[in-house]
Amino acid sequence: RCCDRSGITKLLRSCVSLLEWMRQCVLDTLRLSREQLLEVKRRFSEEMTRGLSKQTHKQASIKMLPTYVRSTPDGSEHGDFLALDLGGSSFRVLLVRVRSGTKRSVDMQQKIYSIPQEIMQGTGEELFNHIVDCIADFLEYMGMKGASLPLGFTFSFPCDQTKLDEYRILLYNLTIYQTMIYIFCFPVLTVLDDALKQYEDSQTLVNDTVGTMMTCGYEDPKCEVGLIVGTGTNACYMEEMHNIELVEGDNGRMCVNVEWGAFGENGELEEFCTEFDHLVDACSNYPGKQRYEKMISGMYLGEIVRNVLLDFTAKGLLFRGKVSERLKTRGIFETKFLSQIESDRLAMRQVRSILQHLGLTGSTCDDSVLVKEVCSVVARRAAQLSGAGLAAVVDKIRQNRNLNQLSITVGVDVHKNQTKTLRDLAPQCEVTFLKSEDGSGKGAALITAVACRVKNEGQQ
């Protein structure tokens, strides 16, 4: 039967409204309310307490590992220090000169060395002998052949430390390459220690999150928290010694490596996870592990977006229901695309250019608007969740010190927008973010400098 024009218009509007409602229903699963974020913070705080307790530490998803770093920089540190940053198929050797007094400064010089394929596939002893040879080459290059300098060693694996220079590698969340390195390196870590003693007096093992905090602590004495939200994610902070049951002693403070990426492994985040989070987790190398990290870190956000776009397309809500083969490829939607698309500065024409790169040549302006909204929602949730964890950390520091109001600085590698969530969930904490400069290099040297200062002061 024939319809008049107004009837057709009304029908079309109803269809558009229905499509929009369907889109928002999916996106709403990725939006978190204030009540939900407060619950995440509460559960996070509980796991922190469990991680610090000797009785519940093994069962806690957040391990709260002692780092044996007992102080942040106070400005009196001085001297020349070496830093070794090992990770991937290359490593850096750095000479860091720390000057105190009125001309307080940190100057760095570095050289990057590759690890040849035959050494990567060889024995641990061969690897560490290669590292020692490169350190010797670097000292000669700097005109310091035979010099004896303290060393900070950044090792890119999760470690349970027993002292500032003793450590046990934890076998969770390692990539295939890291596992390979672990298998042939761990039994001969003492080879590296023994070999290095011909060059250095003092050695410290450095966690990059702690290095981030120490680098910023040198610039701002109020910096007592380190935060990394990049490819991976983690946090550290200065905890009261009497709360750390895993080590002896009640006086002073010690930096705790939170290892917060594992939060959720005991089911704490289950009710906040969407079908897209479950898909990402199921297809990861370690299903069920690092659940918090999989919701907030750069390694996984692009994959969450890709799964949302595939769902929208399958429902006919996007790209006219036609999906490209490239978009079906796992990992094809890089997190850098998410950051670029959600940026307010990026025009719709540039968004379409990114979509065309993904094989979506027939995408429309409306498609670009929706993709931009998906990216914004996913990025916002990540910032809120990391903000909830950070709120738990700074609020614990405030409660530890019996303060009504805490003013504190957080050293960060990349500043994500957690400010609004922090103000909402931890209103009694005034938090300032400070961008870190080379936490794994400069930070390693500063931890060693602080260790030397404390040693010279006659402290443990």
XYZ file of C-alpha atoms in Angstrom:
460
model
C 0.000 0.000 0.000
C 1.224 3.522 -0.767
C 2.526 5.776 1.976
C 2.695 9.529 1.901
C 6.012 11.326 2.149
C 5.593 12.221 5.827
C 4.948 8.563 6.658
C 8.114 7.437 4.896
C 10.126 10.134 6.658
C 8.724 9.046 10.005
C 9.584 5.415 9.254
C 13.148 6.300 8.248
C 13.618 8.335 11.425
C 12.414 5.366 13.458
C 14.928 3.108 11.711
C 17.761 5.569 12.346
C 16.724 5.845 15.986
C 16.691 2.057 16.311
C 20.173 1.752 14.809
C 21.488 4.460 17.130
C 19.868 2.711 20.103
C 21.555 -0.571 19.121
C 24.936 1.140 18.838
C 24.599 2.841 22.202
C 23.536 -0.421 23.868
C 26.854 -1.968 22.828
C 28.894 1.097 23.791
C 27.151 1.323 27.162
C 28.724 -2.013 28.112
C 32.097 -0.228 27.821
C 31.029 2.730 29.953
C 31.614 2.637 33.703
C 29.535 4.480 36.282
C 30.977 6.236 39.311
C 29.615 3.467 41.532
C 31.384 0.827 39.438
C 34.681 2.727 39.564
C 34.391 3.085 43.343
C 33.882 -0.677 43.546
C 36.979 -1.260 41.390
C 38.940 1.012 43.740
C 37.630 -0.832 46.822
C 38.555 -4.249 45.421
C 41.949 -2.947 44.327
C 42.621 -1.674 47.867
C 41.680 -5.072 49.306
C 44.088 -6.868 46.979
C 46.883 -4.447 47.891
C 46.392 -5.314 51.559
C 46.326 -9.035 50.737
C 49.518 -8.679 48.694
C 51.357 -7.014 51.583
C 50.314 -9.680 54.089
C 52.561 -12.708 54.516
C 49.502 -14.863 55.155
C 47.606 -13.947 51.950
C 50.429 -12.829 49.634
C 50.481 -16.013 47.539
C 46.731 -15.864 46.883
C 46.615 -12.130 46.086
C 46.367 -11.075 42.439
C 48.393 -7.931 43.210
C 51.772 -9.139 44.465
C 53.077 -5.907 46.077
C 56.731 -6.898 45.638
C 59.352 -5.225 47.888
C 62.064 -3.462 45.859
C 64.480 -2.715 48.741
C 64.626 0.896 47.552
C 64.393 2.723 50.882
C 64.554 6.337 49.806
C 63.852 8.746 46.955
C 66.527 11.249 45.819
C 67.175 14.155 48.196
C 69.423 16.192 45.868
C 72.701 15.354 47.594
C 73.481 12.404 45.301
C 76.598 12.849 43.189
C 79.085 10.833 41.190
C 79.425 8.846 37.976
C 77.254 5.774 37.453
C 76.736 3.147 34.790
C 73.303 1.949 33.734
C 72.568 -1.196 31.741
C 69.145 -1.469 30.077
C 68.558 -4.993 28.746
C 65.517 -5.913 26.695
C 64.690 -7.173 23.210
C 67.410 -7.768 20.653
C 69.593 -4.868 21.829
C 70.633 -3.154 25.036
C 71.946 0.205 26.150
C 74.962 1.075 28.248
C 74.813 4.556 29.777
C 77.208 6.759 31.683
C 75.185 9.010 33.970
C 76.899 11.914 35.746
C 74.973 13.200 38.752
C 76.006 16.564 40.178
C 74.741 18.034 43.450
C 74.836 21.542 44.940
C 73.868 24.755 43.167
C 74.673 23.223 39.764
C 72.596 20.113 40.399
C 72.211 18.159 37.156
C 72.063 14.756 35.512
C 73.999 14.319 32.260
C 73.787 11.129 30.206
C 75.810 9.569 27.424
C 74.898 6.219 25.945
C 75.704 3.643 23.329
C 73.372 0.987 21.936
C 74.680 -2.528 21.341
C 72.939 -5.276 19.387
C 72.719 -8.884 20.465
C 73.696 -11.047 17.464
C 71.307 -13.832 16.496
C 73.853 -16.548 17.255
C 74.263 -15.212 20.802
C 70.483 -14.894 21.285
C 70.242 -18.573 20.348
C 73.321 -19.582 22.322
C 73.971 -20.143 26.013
C 73.347 -17.723 28.845
C 77.059 -17.555 29.547
C 77.706 -16.424 25.965
C 75.031 -13.726 26.289
C 76.418 -12.302 29.494
C 80.019 -12.488 28.296
C 78.876 -10.431 25.289
C 77.257 -7.878 27.611
C 80.424 -7.585 29.707
C 82.536 -7.147 26.552
C 80.216 -4.329 25.446
C 80.487 -2.613 28.833
C 84.269 -2.791 28.543
C 84.038 -1.336 25.027
C 81.808 1.474 26.287
C 84.191 2.389 29.117
C 87.076 2.496 26.645
C 84.940 4.564 24.237
C 84.326 7.042 27.074
C 88.047 7.168 27.922
C 87.433 5.375 31.227
C 89.070 2.001 30.586
C 89.404 0.041 33.826
C 87.213 2.485 35.794
C 85.281 1.086 38.760
C 81.747 2.528 38.797
C 78.461 1.569 40.484
C 75.953 -0.039 38.109
C 72.176 0.018 37.817
C 70.809 -2.949 35.858
C 67.322 -2.718 34.303
C 66.019 -6.218 33.661
C 62.737 -6.326 31.717
C 61.162 -9.264 33.527
C 58.921 -9.340 36.619
C 61.242 -10.090 39.539
C 60.791 -10.908 43.203
C 63.705 -9.190 44.927
C 65.278 -10.433 48.153
C 67.775 -7.545 48.354
C 68.591 -4.517 46.222
C 71.026 -6.675 44.243
C 69.420 -10.126 44.544
C 66.390 -11.298 42.623
C 64.220 -14.214 41.513
C 62.466 -14.078 38.144
C 58.717 -14.690 38.218
C 57.521 -16.926 35.405
C 54.250 -15.173 34.563
C 53.439 -12.852 31.663
C 56.639 -13.594 29.729
C 56.620 -13.433 25.946
C 58.026 -16.353 23.946
C 61.325 -14.470 23.497
C 61.488 -13.587 27.214
C 60.810 -17.208 28.150
C 63.653 -18.295 25.882
C 65.965 -15.754 27.522
C 64.808 -16.942 30.947
C 65.483 -20.597 30.160
C 69.119 -20.101 29.305
C 69.854 -16.930 31.303
C 68.462 -17.543 34.752
C 70.889 -20.311 35.799
C 73.853 -18.086 34.967
C 72.760 -14.704 36.315
C 75.591 -15.129 38.799
C 77.964 -15.238 35.817
C 76.943 -11.668 35.002
C 77.345 -10.607 38.635
C 80.812 -12.152 38.862
C 81.904 -10.784 35.503
C 80.744 -7.255 36.275
C 82.681 -7.080 39.532
C 85.845 -6.381 37.561
C 84.259 -3.041 36.581
C 81.797 -1.923 39.272
C 81.760 -1.585 43.065
C 78.004 -1.649 43.618
C 75.169 -3.177 41.635
C 71.393 -2.665 41.841
C 68.577 -4.373 39.964
C 66.103 -1.805 38.663
C 62.405 -2.067 37.845
C 61.472 0.467 35.133
C 58.421 1.678 37.099
C 60.635 2.409 40.107
C 63.077 4.092 37.759
C 60.247 6.334 36.538
C 59.441 7.349 40.119
C 63.107 8.008 40.958
C 63.709 10.076 37.830
C 60.788 12.346 38.710
C 61.720 12.251 42.402
C 65.013 13.898 41.516
C 63.043 16.814 40.026
C 60.256 16.899 42.625
C 60.775 15.633 46.216
C 57.019 15.040 46.521
C 57.149 12.307 43.880
C 56.548 9.015 45.709
C 54.553 7.144 43.063
C 55.634 5.771 39.690
C 53.158 4.895 36.942
C 53.599 3.290 33.541
C 50.680 3.040 31.134
C 52.175 2.198 27.761
C 52.540 -1.118 25.970
C 52.255 -2.641 29.441
C 51.244 -1.073 32.737
C 52.411 -1.021 36.346
C 52.752 1.211 39.398
C 54.992 1.562 42.441
C 54.903 3.731 45.567
C 56.591 4.332 48.915
C 54.938 2.100 51.527
C 55.431 2.124 55.315
C 57.819 -0.641 56.354
C 55.541 -1.877 59.134
C 52.909 -2.734 56.480
C 55.289 -4.854 54.384
C 55.170 -8.232 56.119
C 57.376 -9.908 53.508
C 60.510 -8.168 54.808
C 61.893 -7.589 58.273
C 61.894 -4.171 59.904
C 59.263 -1.629 60.903
C 61.051 1.705 60.545
C 60.954 4.001 57.544
C 59.564 3.284 54.105
C 60.285 1.054 51.138
C 59.203 1.294 47.524
C 56.731 -1.456 46.610
C 56.415 -2.720 43.043
C 52.634 -3.176 42.812
C 52.648 -5.373 39.663
C 49.065 -4.214 39.193
C 48.568 -5.631 35.698
C 47.570 -8.957 37.291
C 44.636 -7.405 39.172
C 41.509 -9.315 38.194
C 43.087 -12.766 37.993
C 40.976 -13.781 41.012
C 37.791 -12.603 39.319
C 37.737 -9.066 40.756
C 37.003 -7.524 37.335
C 34.672 -10.168 35.937
C 31.458 -8.151 36.225
C 33.116 -5.164 34.515
C 34.434 -7.169 31.557
C 32.569 -7.141 28.262
C 32.348 -9.782 25.551
C 35.130 -7.868 23.783
C 37.437 -8.162 26.798
C 36.755 -11.904 26.938
C 37.609 -12.230 23.236
C 40.898 -10.365 23.679
C 41.783 -12.445 26.730
C 40.901 -15.771 25.060
C 43.113 -14.971 22.038
C 46.058 -13.737 24.128
C 49.186 -15.759 24.913
C 48.097 -16.126 28.537
C 44.310 -16.383 28.911
C 43.108 -15.489 32.393
C 46.324 -13.614 33.246
C 47.002 -9.862 33.468
C 43.291 -9.037 33.247
C 43.677 -5.406 34.385
C 46.500 -4.845 31.915
C 44.355 -6.222 29.088
C 41.731 -3.551 29.788
C 44.028 -0.527 30.021
C 47.399 -1.012 28.306
C 48.400 -0.123 24.778
C 49.136 -3.707 23.816
C 45.425 -4.562 23.950
C 43.295 -1.430 23.415
C 43.493 -1.554 19.621
C 42.353 -5.162 19.700
C 39.340 -4.251 21.872
C 38.372 -1.575 19.324
C 38.791 -4.023 16.439
C 36.422 -6.515 18.084
C 33.812 -3.789 18.671
C 34.023 -2.738 15.015
C 33.627 -6.338 13.869
C 30.552 -6.704 16.091
C 29.006 -3.487 14.748
C 29.667 -4.580 11.173
C 28.163 -8.030 11.716
C 25.001 -6.338 13.030
C 24.855 -4.048 10.006
C 25.565 -0.963 12.120
C 28.854 -0.060 10.428
C 30.481 -0.155 6.971
C 27.115 -1.183 5.444
C 27.607 -4.602 7.020
C 30.660 -5.373 4.845
C 33.856 -6.194 6.722
C 37.309 -6.107 5.104
C 39.681 -9.045 5.309
C 42.306 -6.799 6.878
C 39.992 -5.880 9.751
C 39.570 -9.598 10.462
C 43.316 -9.829 11.099
C 44.233 -9.954 14.781
C 46.420 -7.026 15.841
C 45.832 -5.034 12.633
C 44.125 -2.156 14.481
C 47.189 -0.725 16.205
C 46.775 1.293 19.378
C 48.397 4.254 17.634
C 45.317 4.325 15.352
C 43.105 4.552 18.439
C 45.143 7.460 19.826
C 45.090 9.271 16.492
C 41.389 8.754 15.858
C 40.178 9.772 19.321
C 42.277 12.951 19.201
C 40.120 16.082 18.962
C 42.561 17.483 16.417
C 42.040 14.717 13.861
C 39.605 15.614 11.078
C 37.111 13.096 9.715
C 39.029 12.978 6.427
C 42.076 11.645 8.290
C 39.934 9.098 10.138
C 38.661 7.816 6.784
C 42.268 7.611 5.564
C 43.104 5.282 8.478
C 40.010 3.181 7.747
C 40.997 2.931 4.088
C 44.426 1.699 5.224
C 42.504 -1.090 6.971
C 40.824 -2.039 3.701
C 37.575 -0.209 4.456
C 37.579 1.784 1.232
C 33.802 2.255 1.172
C 33.577 3.824 4.625
C 31.355 6.892 4.945
C 31.531 10.020 7.056
C 28.960 8.472 9.429
C 31.216 5.427 9.764
C 34.110 7.696 10.715
C 32.001 9.423 13.383
C 31.042 6.076 14.929
C 34.601 4.696 14.813
C 35.803 7.860 16.534
C 33.168 7.367 19.260
C 34.216 3.734 19.768
C 37.872 4.782 20.159
C 36.919 7.518 22.625
C 34.813 5.161 24.748
C 37.537 2.479 24.897
C 40.282 5.030 25.698
C 38.118 6.716 28.345
C 37.385 3.409 30.074
C 41.116 2.599 30.133
C 41.884 5.983 31.725
C 39.090 5.511 34.271
C 40.227 2.023 35.257
C 43.865 3.059 35.641
C 42.637 6.126 37.522
C 40.698 3.892 39.920
C 43.844 1.859 40.647
C 45.896 5.005 41.114
C 43.208 6.431 43.422
C 43.553 3.316 45.595
C 47.344 3.793 45.735
C 47.371 7.490 46.683
C 44.510 7.044 49.153
C 46.476 4.281 50.865
C 49.469 6.601 51.210
C 47.175 9.266 52.733
C 45.662 6.782 55.186
C 49.104 5.382 56.080
C 50.159 8.866 57.163
C 46.882 9.754 58.928
C 46.397 12.838 56.765
C 43.135 14.601 56.006
C 44.643 15.895 52.765
C 47.586 14.540 50.779
C 49.594 16.450 48.191
C 51.695 14.085 46.084
C 53.386 13.840 42.689
C 53.124 10.840 40.375
C 55.956 10.173 37.943
C 54.589 8.895 34.624
C 56.073 7.654 31.360
C 53.053 8.777 29.330
C 50.350 10.931 30.888
C 46.905 9.458 30.255
C 43.871 11.447 31.307
C 43.221 10.000 34.778
C 42.845 13.389 36.488
C 39.030 13.552 36.535
C 38.691 9.993 37.888
C 41.329 10.669 40.552
C 39.580 13.819 41.775
C 36.295 11.961 41.929
C 37.516 8.768 43.620
C 40.240 10.255 45.859
C 39.002 13.793 46.660
C 41.342 14.109 49.660
C 44.410 13.649 47.470
C 45.855 16.460 45.376
C 47.806 14.696 42.633
C 50.311 16.280 40.239
C 51.631 14.352 37.234
C 55.267 14.732 36.194
C 56.596 13.288 32.945
C 59.555 10.979 33.413
C 62.688 11.134 31.290
C 64.190 7.695 30.612
C 63.129 5.764 33.713
C 65.001 2.628 32.631
C 68.301 4.461 32.021
C 68.462 7.642 34.073
C 66.209 6.071 36.705
C 68.512 3.058 37.042
C 71.494 5.318 37.680
C 69.564 7.425 40.220
C 68.501 4.331 42.184
C 72.154 3.317 42.295
C 73.113 6.859 43.340
C 70.579 6.789 46.184
C 71.810 3.324 47.246
C 75.373 4.645 47.381
C 74.246 7.711 49.368
C 72.372 5.574 51.889
C 75.348 3.207 52.153
C 77.692 6.112 52.805
C 75.332 7.399 55.480
C 75.737 4.066 57.263
C 72.117 2.933 56.761
C 70.934 -0.509 55.691
